[in-house]
Each structure stands twice: as structure tokens, then as C-alpha cells.
Amino acid sequence: MSRGSRLALLALAVALMLAPVATVHPAVTHLYAAGLSNLSIEFSHPRVFAFLTLALVSALPAVGFLFSLIRTARGVGDLRQLTRTSTPARLDGLCYRVLPSDAERELGYAELRAALLHERAHQLNRDVLWRLLLRATGRAFPFLPWVANAVETETLRTECEADDYAIRNGARRRELFEAIAAAALPPAHSPAAGVTGANVELRLTRLVCPETPLPQAPTRSFLALAAGLVLPAVVAHLVAVGAAVGTSHLMM
């Protein structure tokens, strides 16, 4: 991921977490000022209804985001258990772990080295953490198909960048092609699932035709989402200010 995409993704994650709080703040302030004795009346008032509606709109993506992070945290334990069943290995200075399967034997020496170089790129760029954040962000907006497309595009770009790193550091295109093709097999027969996971066809095409361009980074899409998440909080505060000065028609 580019620095711009990472910054945009961080801004979106921050907006996901803080926007609901900022949206609820005017409603809490208003109810506190009204006093506990008037809560039943205040909850039927149009201004409170407007505040709560805006808060609900802002909170829905945050709930999906949090649930995804919780599921990820639970998966960490499974990953640790899987790691305990593996054994350390080394190939040309590249450290990796071997699981109890035939994966290592399925790939030849050159193909395995190409796959390890690809994974080393992910390790150096900390792509696993960024991908987890990217996936959680995508699951926050299941009702917006274009968000899923943006997540897929950024994931594909990350895989292609790892492919490019492997080529720059000694992997031959044919070897990496074979490793990716093997990883694209059904899970029961796939010896190197970590090398695939994105749009395999475009990645293979880029290995055959290096001039094939990457899709444009969805940085603007992430920034647009962040701005959209902030909007309910801005509207809620404008409504509160308008009510305070007696100029808001929504509060009539």
C-alpha cells in the first residue's frame, strides 16, 4: 500500500470510531441540560429524534467495523495454535515455517523461493496488519458495493507490489507464475495459499506482460468515506447550534 492509501485508511478508521461519539454528543448534552425529570418528554421531541437518527446512521458502520476486529482477535489464538504445530525452516536466508502437510514438497526449489520472497515483501511492509484494517473497513459498509471494490483493488495492488518485490530480488517471472498458479488451486490441493488471495488473473498477466498497469489506488474513495462519516456529526452540531440560537426550523 502506498503512504497515501495508508494515511487515508487510518483517517477512515479514526472516523469510524469517533464519528458516532461526536454525533451523540449534542443529544447527551441536550438531555443532560433538560434534566432527568423531563426525559420522557424530551425523547418524543423532534430535536432528540433528529439527534438519535443521525447517531444511528453514524453508528452502523462502526458496529460492523468493531465486530470484524473482534473476529480478527479471536483468530489470533487459532493462528498461534497453528504456529505451534509447525517447524522452522530456512531457504537461502529466508525463514519460514512448515506446517504438517505436503505443501513444501509440492513446490519446487525455485517456486518455493519465489513464494517466500513474495511473502517477505508482505512481512517487510507489515501488510498483514494493513490488510486486517482494510478488511474490517470493508465489512463496515456491506451496503455500499463500491467500498468492496475499493478494498479488493487495494488488496490486489498490495499483492502486485509483493510480486514486484520478489522479481526485483531474484525470483524469475516463470517461477513466481508457477507458485501463484499452484496457490490458486482449490484449498484442499493448494500448496501455497498465502501467495494468492487477490485477482490472480491480473497478477499472472502482469508477470507475462510487465507493462500491464495496476488499477488506480482507491485513496480518494477512503477519504470520501471518512468525510461521509463525519457529516452526521457536523449536521448534529449544526442542528444543536441552530436550536440554541433559535434559528433551526428542524427544532420547531
PDB file of C-alpha atoms in Angstrom:
ATOM      1  CA  MET A   1       0.000   0.000   0.000  1.00  0.00           C
ATOM      2  CA  SER A   2       1.184   3.498  -0.760  1.00  0.00           C
ATOM      3  CA  ARG A   3       1.708   6.021   2.019  1.00  0.00           C
ATOM      4  CA  GLY A   4      -1.275   7.991   0.785  1.00  0.00           C
ATOM      5  CA  SER A   5      -3.545   4.956   0.915  1.00  0.00           C
ATOM      6  CA  ARG A   6      -2.366   4.080   4.405  1.00  0.00           C
ATOM      7  CA  LEU A   7      -2.983   7.597   5.692  1.00  0.00           C
ATOM      8  CA  ALA A   8      -6.425   7.646   4.074  1.00  0.00           C
ATOM      9  CA  LEU A   9      -7.241   4.247   5.590  1.00  0.00           C
ATOM     10  CA  LEU A  10      -6.130   5.429   9.044  1.00  0.00           C
ATOM     11  CA  ALA A  11      -8.265   8.554   8.688  1.00  0.00           C
ATOM     12  CA  LEU A  12     -11.229   6.364   7.775  1.00  0.00           C
ATOM     13  CA  ALA A  13     -10.663   4.060  10.760  1.00  0.00           C
ATOM     14  CA  VAL A  14     -10.457   7.034  13.123  1.00  0.00           C
ATOM     15  CA  ALA A  15     -13.643   8.475  11.631  1.00  0.00           C
ATOM     16  CA  LEU A  16     -15.392   5.125  12.087  1.00  0.00           C
ATOM     17  CA  MET A  17     -14.592   5.096  15.798  1.00  0.00           C
ATOM     18  CA  LEU A  18     -15.056   8.770  16.685  1.00  0.00           C
ATOM     19  CA  ALA A  19     -17.927   9.858  14.440  1.00  0.00           C
ATOM     20  CA  PRO A  20     -20.659   8.081  16.484  1.00  0.00           C
ATOM     21  CA  VAL A  21     -19.366   9.671  19.694  1.00  0.00           C
ATOM     22  CA  ALA A  22     -19.260  13.112  18.106  1.00  0.00           C
ATOM     23  CA  THR A  23     -22.771  12.615  16.740  1.00  0.00           C
ATOM     24  CA  VAL A  24     -24.247  11.514  20.076  1.00  0.00           C
ATOM     25  CA  HIS A  25     -22.607  14.356  21.988  1.00  0.00           C
ATOM     26  CA  PRO A  26     -25.246  17.043  21.169  1.00  0.00           C
ATOM     27  CA  ALA A  27     -28.072  14.698  22.198  1.00  0.00           C
ATOM     28  CA  VAL A  28     -26.398  13.819  25.506  1.00  0.00           C
ATOM     29  CA  THR A  29     -25.692  17.471  26.201  1.00  0.00           C
ATOM     30  CA  HIS A  30     -29.284  18.426  25.477  1.00  0.00           C
ATOM     31  CA  LEU A  31     -30.766  15.637  27.635  1.00  0.00           C
ATOM     32  CA  TYR A  32     -28.448  16.494  30.493  1.00  0.00           C
ATOM     33  CA  ALA A  33     -29.471  20.136  30.326  1.00  0.00           C
ATOM     34  CA  ALA A  34     -33.177  19.171  30.229  1.00  0.00           C
ATOM     35  CA  GLY A  35     -32.888  17.175  33.464  1.00  0.00           C
ATOM     36  CA  LEU A  36     -33.867  13.642  34.376  1.00  0.00           C
ATOM     37  CA  SER A  37     -37.433  14.609  35.193  1.00  0.00           C
ATOM     38  CA  ASN A  38     -38.106  15.648  31.603  1.00  0.00           C
ATOM     39  CA  LEU A  39     -36.546  12.696  29.797  1.00  0.00           C
ATOM     40  CA  SER A  40     -39.867  11.114  28.779  1.00  0.00           C
ATOM     41  CA  ILE A  41     -40.950  14.380  27.185  1.00  0.00           C
ATOM     42  CA  GLU A  42     -37.595  15.099  25.573  1.00  0.00           C
ATOM     43  CA  PHE A  43     -37.376  11.693  23.876  1.00  0.00           C
ATOM     44  CA  SER A  44     -40.568  12.492  21.977  1.00  0.00           C
ATOM     45  CA  HIS A  45     -39.268  15.872  20.862  1.00  0.00           C
ATOM     46  CA  PRO A  46     -38.257  16.275  17.185  1.00  0.00           C
ATOM     47  CA  ARG A  47     -34.801  17.560  18.079  1.00  0.00           C
ATOM     48  CA  VAL A  48     -33.913  14.467  20.092  1.00  0.00           C
ATOM     49  CA  PHE A  49     -35.356  12.238  17.390  1.00  0.00           C
ATOM     50  CA  ALA A  50     -33.145  14.010  14.833  1.00  0.00           C
ATOM     51  CA  PHE A  51     -30.082  13.558  17.045  1.00  0.00           C
ATOM     52  CA  LEU A  52     -30.742   9.855  17.612  1.00  0.00           C
ATOM     53  CA  THR A  53     -31.397   9.224  13.914  1.00  0.00           C
ATOM     54  CA  LEU A  54     -28.088  10.822  12.995  1.00  0.00           C
ATOM     55  CA  ALA A  55     -26.343   8.827  15.729  1.00  0.00           C
ATOM     56  CA  LEU A  56     -27.814   5.561  14.427  1.00  0.00           C
ATOM     57  CA  VAL A  57     -26.683   6.313  10.873  1.00  0.00           C
ATOM     58  CA  SER A  58     -23.196   7.042  12.172  1.00  0.00           C
ATOM     59  CA  ALA A  59     -23.045   4.006  14.472  1.00  0.00           C
ATOM     60  CA  LEU A  60     -23.998   1.268  11.973  1.00  0.00           C
ATOM     61  CA  PRO A  61     -20.630   1.250  10.140  1.00  0.00           C
ATOM     62  CA  ALA A  62     -18.780   1.433  13.466  1.00  0.00           C
ATOM     63  CA  VAL A  63     -20.587  -1.687  14.718  1.00  0.00           C
ATOM     64  CA  GLY A  64     -19.580  -3.668  11.630  1.00  0.00           C
ATOM     65  CA  PHE A  65     -16.014  -2.408  11.987  1.00  0.00           C
ATOM     66  CA  LEU A  66     -15.802  -3.457  15.652  1.00  0.00           C
ATOM     67  CA  PHE A  67     -17.312  -6.898  15.026  1.00  0.00           C
ATOM     68  CA  SER A  68     -14.733  -7.513  12.318  1.00  0.00           C
ATOM     69  CA  LEU A  69     -11.894  -6.531  14.660  1.00  0.00           C
ATOM     70  CA  ILE A  70     -13.283  -8.835  17.362  1.00  0.00           C
ATOM     71  CA  ARG A  71     -13.417 -11.748  14.925  1.00  0.00           C
ATOM     72  CA  THR A  72      -9.840 -10.989  13.942  1.00  0.00           C
ATOM     73  CA  ALA A  73      -8.723 -11.004  17.584  1.00  0.00           C
ATOM     74  CA  ARG A  74     -10.322 -14.418  18.050  1.00  0.00           C
ATOM     75  CA  GLY A  75      -8.475 -15.692  15.004  1.00  0.00           C
ATOM     76  CA  VAL A  76      -5.135 -14.749  16.543  1.00  0.00           C
ATOM     77  CA  GLY A  77      -5.480 -17.620  19.002  1.00  0.00           C
ATOM     78  CA  ASP A  78      -6.105 -20.077  16.178  1.00  0.00           C
ATOM     79  CA  LEU A  79      -3.041 -18.744  14.378  1.00  0.00           C
ATOM     80  CA  ARG A  80      -0.889 -19.248  17.456  1.00  0.00           C
ATOM     81  CA  GLN A  81      -2.122 -22.810  17.781  1.00  0.00           C
ATOM     82  CA  LEU A  82      -1.326 -23.443  14.131  1.00  0.00           C
ATOM     83  CA  THR A  83       2.149 -21.995  14.615  1.00  0.00           C
ATOM     84  CA  ARG A  84       2.826 -24.410  17.466  1.00  0.00           C
ATOM     85  CA  THR A  85       2.273 -27.351  15.120  1.00  0.00           C
ATOM     86  CA  SER A  86       4.773 -26.024  12.581  1.00  0.00           C
ATOM     87  CA  THR A  87       8.534 -26.379  12.408  1.00  0.00           C
ATOM     88  CA  PRO A  88      11.027 -23.649  11.476  1.00  0.00           C
ATOM     89  CA  ALA A  89      12.896 -23.909   8.186  1.00  0.00           C
ATOM     90  CA  ARG A  90      15.258 -21.798   6.100  1.00  0.00           C
ATOM     91  CA  LEU A  91      15.890 -21.380   2.386  1.00  0.00           C
ATOM     92  CA  ASP A  92      18.594 -19.052   1.042  1.00  0.00           C
ATOM     93  CA  GLY A  93      18.370 -16.877   4.142  1.00  0.00           C
ATOM     94  CA  LEU A  94      14.554 -16.789   4.019  1.00  0.00           C
ATOM     95  CA  CYS A  95      12.999 -18.042   7.242  1.00  0.00           C
ATOM     96  CA  TYR A  96       9.627 -19.761   7.154  1.00  0.00           C
ATOM     97  CA  ARG A  97       7.624 -22.388   8.975  1.00  0.00           C
ATOM     98  CA  VAL A  98       6.475 -25.750   7.667  1.00  0.00           C
ATOM     99  CA  LEU A  99       3.008 -26.994   8.536  1.00  0.00           C
ATOM    100  CA  PRO A 100       2.199 -30.711   8.696  1.00  0.00           C
ATOM    101  CA  SER A 101       1.249 -31.067   5.016  1.00  0.00           C
ATOM    102  CA  ASP A 102       2.750 -31.816   1.624  1.00  0.00           C
ATOM    103  CA  ALA A 103       2.963 -28.143   0.664  1.00  0.00           C
ATOM    104  CA  GLU A 104       6.721 -27.879   0.729  1.00  0.00           C
ATOM    105  CA  ARG A 105       7.129 -30.948  -1.469  1.00  0.00           C
ATOM    106  CA  GLU A 106       4.531 -29.734  -3.977  1.00  0.00           C
ATOM    107  CA  LEU A 107       6.583 -26.667  -4.912  1.00  0.00           C
ATOM    108  CA  GLY A 108       9.997 -26.922  -6.478  1.00  0.00           C
ATOM    109  CA  TYR A 109      13.013 -25.152  -5.032  1.00  0.00           C
ATOM    110  CA  ALA A 110      12.776 -22.135  -7.349  1.00  0.00           C
ATOM    111  CA  GLU A 111       8.999 -21.790  -6.993  1.00  0.00           C
ATOM    112  CA  LEU A 112       9.195 -22.034  -3.212  1.00  0.00           C
ATOM    113  CA  ARG A 113      11.902 -19.367  -3.128  1.00  0.00           C
ATOM    114  CA  ALA A 114       9.761 -17.081  -5.310  1.00  0.00           C
ATOM    115  CA  ALA A 115       6.796 -17.589  -2.980  1.00  0.00           C
ATOM    116  CA  LEU A 116       8.936 -16.862   0.072  1.00  0.00           C
ATOM    117  CA  LEU A 117      10.242 -13.652  -1.481  1.00  0.00           C
ATOM    118  CA  HIS A 118       6.654 -12.612  -2.133  1.00  0.00           C
ATOM    119  CA  GLU A 119       5.746 -13.267   1.497  1.00  0.00           C
ATOM    120  CA  ARG A 120       8.865 -11.467   2.695  1.00  0.00           C
ATOM    121  CA  ALA A 121       7.596  -8.331   0.964  1.00  0.00           C
ATOM    122  CA  HIS A 122       4.358  -8.593   2.932  1.00  0.00           C
ATOM    123  CA  GLN A 123       6.361  -9.025   6.117  1.00  0.00           C
ATOM    124  CA  LEU A 124       8.591  -6.008   5.486  1.00  0.00           C
ATOM    125  CA  ASN A 125       5.618  -3.783   4.631  1.00  0.00           C
ATOM    126  CA  ARG A 126       3.519  -5.116   7.529  1.00  0.00           C
ATOM    127  CA  ASP A 127       0.816  -5.857   5.014  1.00  0.00           C
ATOM    128  CA  VAL A 128      -0.922  -8.339   7.305  1.00  0.00           C
ATOM    129  CA  LEU A 129      -1.869  -5.592   9.762  1.00  0.00           C
ATOM    130  CA  TRP A 130      -2.899  -3.208   7.000  1.00  0.00           C
ATOM    131  CA  ARG A 131      -4.932  -5.925   5.317  1.00  0.00           C
ATOM    132  CA  LEU A 132      -6.763  -6.670   8.561  1.00  0.00           C
ATOM    133  CA  LEU A 133      -7.644  -2.995   8.900  1.00  0.00           C
ATOM    134  CA  LEU A 134      -8.620  -2.862   5.247  1.00  0.00           C
ATOM    135  CA  ARG A 135     -10.869  -5.913   5.566  1.00  0.00           C
ATOM    136  CA  ALA A 136     -12.520  -4.564   8.725  1.00  0.00           C
ATOM    137  CA  THR A 137     -13.187  -1.273   6.976  1.00  0.00           C
ATOM    138  CA  GLY A 138     -14.772  -3.065   4.048  1.00  0.00           C
ATOM    139  CA  ARG A 139     -17.081  -5.038   6.342  1.00  0.00           C
ATOM    140  CA  ALA A 140     -18.236  -1.789   7.932  1.00  0.00           C
ATOM    141  CA  PHE A 141     -20.022  -0.877   4.700  1.00  0.00           C
ATOM    142  CA  PRO A 142     -21.724  -4.044   3.368  1.00  0.00           C
ATOM    143  CA  PHE A 143     -24.500  -1.863   1.937  1.00  0.00           C
ATOM    144  CA  LEU A 144     -22.083   0.022  -0.353  1.00  0.00           C
ATOM    145  CA  PRO A 145     -20.816  -2.275  -3.149  1.00  0.00           C
ATOM    146  CA  TRP A 146     -18.249   0.258  -4.333  1.00  0.00           C
ATOM    147  CA  VAL A 147     -16.494   0.015  -0.950  1.00  0.00           C
ATOM    148  CA  ALA A 148     -15.972  -3.709  -1.510  1.00  0.00           C
ATOM    149  CA  ASN A 149     -14.496  -2.870  -4.911  1.00  0.00           C
ATOM    150  CA  ALA A 150     -12.126  -0.360  -3.321  1.00  0.00           C
ATOM    151  CA  VAL A 151     -10.982  -2.947  -0.762  1.00  0.00           C
ATOM    152  CA  GLU A 152     -10.437  -5.534  -3.497  1.00  0.00           C
ATOM    153  CA  THR A 153      -8.485  -3.032  -5.582  1.00  0.00           C
ATOM    154  CA  GLU A 154      -6.174  -2.105  -2.715  1.00  0.00           C
ATOM    155  CA  THR A 155      -5.686  -5.783  -1.855  1.00  0.00           C
ATOM    156  CA  LEU A 156      -4.767  -6.522  -5.456  1.00  0.00           C
ATOM    157  CA  ARG A 157      -2.292  -3.650  -5.531  1.00  0.00           C
ATOM    158  CA  THR A 158      -0.652  -4.991  -2.374  1.00  0.00           C
ATOM    159  CA  GLU A 159      -0.255  -8.445  -3.915  1.00  0.00           C
ATOM    160  CA  CYS A 160       1.175  -6.998  -7.124  1.00  0.00           C
ATOM    161  CA  GLU A 161       3.659  -4.904  -5.152  1.00  0.00           C
ATOM    162  CA  ALA A 162       4.808  -8.074  -3.363  1.00  0.00           C
ATOM    163  CA  ASP A 163       5.160  -9.797  -6.736  1.00  0.00           C
ATOM    164  CA  ASP A 164       7.321  -6.908  -7.962  1.00  0.00           C
ATOM    165  CA  TYR A 165       9.493  -7.157  -4.851  1.00  0.00           C
ATOM    166  CA  ALA A 166      10.044 -10.862  -5.457  1.00  0.00           C
ATOM    167  CA  ILE A 167      11.099 -10.199  -9.072  1.00  0.00           C
ATOM    168  CA  ARG A 168      13.469  -7.400  -8.039  1.00  0.00           C
ATOM    169  CA  ASN A 169      15.127  -9.700  -5.503  1.00  0.00           C
ATOM    170  CA  GLY A 170      15.911 -12.602  -7.764  1.00  0.00           C
ATOM    171  CA  ALA A 171      12.726 -14.548  -8.443  1.00  0.00           C
ATOM    172  CA  ARG A 172      12.117 -15.332 -12.090  1.00  0.00           C
ATOM    173  CA  ARG A 173       8.748 -14.470 -13.544  1.00  0.00           C
ATOM    174  CA  ARG A 174       8.078 -18.037 -14.592  1.00  0.00           C
ATOM    175  CA  GLU A 175       8.852 -19.366 -11.121  1.00  0.00           C
ATOM    176  CA  LEU A 176       6.542 -16.868  -9.470  1.00  0.00           C
ATOM    177  CA  PHE A 177       3.896 -17.585 -12.104  1.00  0.00           C
ATOM    178  CA  GLU A 178       4.027 -21.287 -11.221  1.00  0.00           C
ATOM    179  CA  ALA A 179       3.838 -20.554  -7.483  1.00  0.00           C
ATOM    180  CA  ILE A 180       0.788 -18.308  -7.908  1.00  0.00           C
ATOM    181  CA  ALA A 181      -0.909 -20.782 -10.241  1.00  0.00           C
ATOM    182  CA  ALA A 182      -0.341 -23.585  -7.724  1.00  0.00           C
ATOM    183  CA  ALA A 183      -1.740 -21.419  -4.919  1.00  0.00           C
ATOM    184  CA  ALA A 184      -4.849 -20.698  -6.988  1.00  0.00           C
ATOM    185  CA  LEU A 185      -5.890 -24.372  -6.861  1.00  0.00           C
ATOM    186  CA  PRO A 186      -8.831 -25.370  -4.618  1.00  0.00           C
ATOM    187  CA  PRO A 187      -7.876 -25.171  -0.895  1.00  0.00           C
ATOM    188  CA  ALA A 188      -7.596 -28.938  -0.489  1.00  0.00           C
ATOM    189  CA  HIS A 189      -4.904 -29.062  -3.166  1.00  0.00           C
ATOM    190  CA  SER A 190      -3.325 -25.635  -2.740  1.00  0.00           C
ATOM    191  CA  PRO A 191       0.271 -25.854  -1.506  1.00  0.00           C
ATOM    192  CA  ALA A 192       0.868 -22.125  -1.038  1.00  0.00           C
ATOM    193  CA  ALA A 193      -2.373 -20.357  -0.250  1.00  0.00           C
ATOM    194  CA  GLY A 194      -0.586 -17.279   1.079  1.00  0.00           C
ATOM    195  CA  VAL A 195       0.712 -16.325  -2.369  1.00  0.00           C
ATOM    196  CA  THR A 196      -2.786 -15.878  -3.771  1.00  0.00           C
ATOM    197  CA  GLY A 197      -5.973 -14.311  -2.438  1.00  0.00           C
ATOM    198  CA  ALA A 198      -6.491 -11.426  -4.850  1.00  0.00           C
ATOM    199  CA  ASN A 199      -7.256 -11.162  -8.568  1.00  0.00           C
ATOM    200  CA  VAL A 200      -4.982 -13.945  -9.763  1.00  0.00           C
ATOM    201  CA  GLU A 201      -5.669 -13.355 -13.446  1.00  0.00           C
ATOM    202  CA  LEU A 202      -4.308  -9.806 -13.429  1.00  0.00           C
ATOM    203  CA  ARG A 203      -1.270 -10.824 -11.411  1.00  0.00           C
ATOM    204  CA  LEU A 204      -0.419 -13.593 -13.856  1.00  0.00           C
ATOM    205  CA  THR A 205      -0.961 -11.204 -16.746  1.00  0.00           C
ATOM    206  CA  ARG A 206       1.496  -8.737 -15.207  1.00  0.00           C
ATOM    207  CA  LEU A 207       4.107 -11.480 -14.931  1.00  0.00           C
ATOM    208  CA  VAL A 208       3.742 -12.259 -18.630  1.00  0.00           C
ATOM    209  CA  CYS A 209       3.294  -8.617 -19.694  1.00  0.00           C
ATOM    210  CA  PRO A 210       5.122  -6.403 -17.147  1.00  0.00           C
ATOM    211  CA  GLU A 211       3.764  -3.246 -18.801  1.00  0.00           C
ATOM    212  CA  THR A 212       0.224  -4.112 -17.673  1.00  0.00           C
ATOM    213  CA  PRO A 213      -0.834  -1.188 -15.421  1.00  0.00           C
ATOM    214  CA  LEU A 214      -2.131  -1.532 -11.903  1.00  0.00           C
ATOM    215  CA  PRO A 215      -5.631  -0.258 -11.094  1.00  0.00           C
ATOM    216  CA  GLN A 216      -5.671   3.209  -9.561  1.00  0.00           C
ATOM    217  CA  ALA A 217      -5.269   3.343  -5.790  1.00  0.00           C
ATOM    218  CA  PRO A 218      -8.632   3.938  -4.042  1.00  0.00           C
ATOM    219  CA  THR A 219      -7.216   6.687  -1.809  1.00  0.00           C
ATOM    220  CA  ARG A 220      -9.945   9.141  -2.755  1.00  0.00           C
ATOM    221  CA  SER A 221     -12.615   6.563  -2.024  1.00  0.00           C
ATOM    222  CA  PHE A 222     -11.296   6.122   1.527  1.00  0.00           C
ATOM    223  CA  LEU A 223     -11.164   9.893   2.045  1.00  0.00           C
ATOM    224  CA  ALA A 224     -14.703  10.275   0.687  1.00  0.00           C
ATOM    225  CA  LEU A 225     -15.922   7.634   3.144  1.00  0.00           C
ATOM    226  CA  ALA A 226     -14.179   9.397   6.035  1.00  0.00           C
ATOM    227  CA  ALA A 227     -15.815  12.686   5.040  1.00  0.00           C
ATOM    228  CA  GLY A 228     -19.192  10.962   4.780  1.00  0.00           C
ATOM    229  CA  LEU A 229     -18.816   9.549   8.293  1.00  0.00           C
ATOM    230  CA  VAL A 230     -18.052  12.981   9.703  1.00  0.00           C
ATOM    231  CA  LEU A 231     -21.114  14.519   8.041  1.00  0.00           C
ATOM    232  CA  PRO A 232     -23.752  13.256  10.557  1.00  0.00           C
ATOM    233  CA  ALA A 233     -21.697  14.677  13.442  1.00  0.00           C
ATOM    234  CA  VAL A 234     -21.430  18.020  11.670  1.00  0.00           C
ATOM    235  CA  VAL A 235     -25.169  18.096  10.967  1.00  0.00           C
ATOM    236  CA  ALA A 236     -25.983  17.157  14.572  1.00  0.00           C
ATOM    237  CA  HIS A 237     -23.872  20.008  15.910  1.00  0.00           C
ATOM    238  CA  LEU A 238     -25.330  22.458  13.392  1.00  0.00           C
ATOM    239  CA  VAL A 239     -28.827  21.450  14.458  1.00  0.00           C
ATOM    240  CA  ALA A 240     -27.863  21.896  18.111  1.00  0.00           C
ATOM    241  CA  VAL A 241     -26.362  25.321  17.438  1.00  0.00           C
ATOM    242  CA  GLY A 242     -29.369  26.324  15.399  1.00  0.00           C
ATOM    243  CA  ALA A 243     -31.708  25.281  18.197  1.00  0.00           C
ATOM    244  CA  ALA A 244     -29.636  27.174  20.744  1.00  0.00           C
ATOM    245  CA  VAL A 245     -29.869  30.448  18.812  1.00  0.00           C
ATOM    246  CA  GLY A 246     -33.460  29.846  17.779  1.00  0.00           C
ATOM    247  CA  THR A 247     -32.851  29.682  14.024  1.00  0.00           C
ATOM    248  CA  SER A 248     -33.229  25.987  13.273  1.00  0.00           C
ATOM    249  CA  HIS A 249     -36.504  25.035  11.581  1.00  0.00           C
ATOM    250  CA  LEU A 250     -35.829  21.387  12.432  1.00  0.00           C
ATOM    251  CA  MET A 251     -36.305  22.171  16.088  1.00  0.00           C
ATOM    252  CA  MET A 252     -39.726  23.781  15.702  1.00  0.00           C
TER     253      MET A 252
END
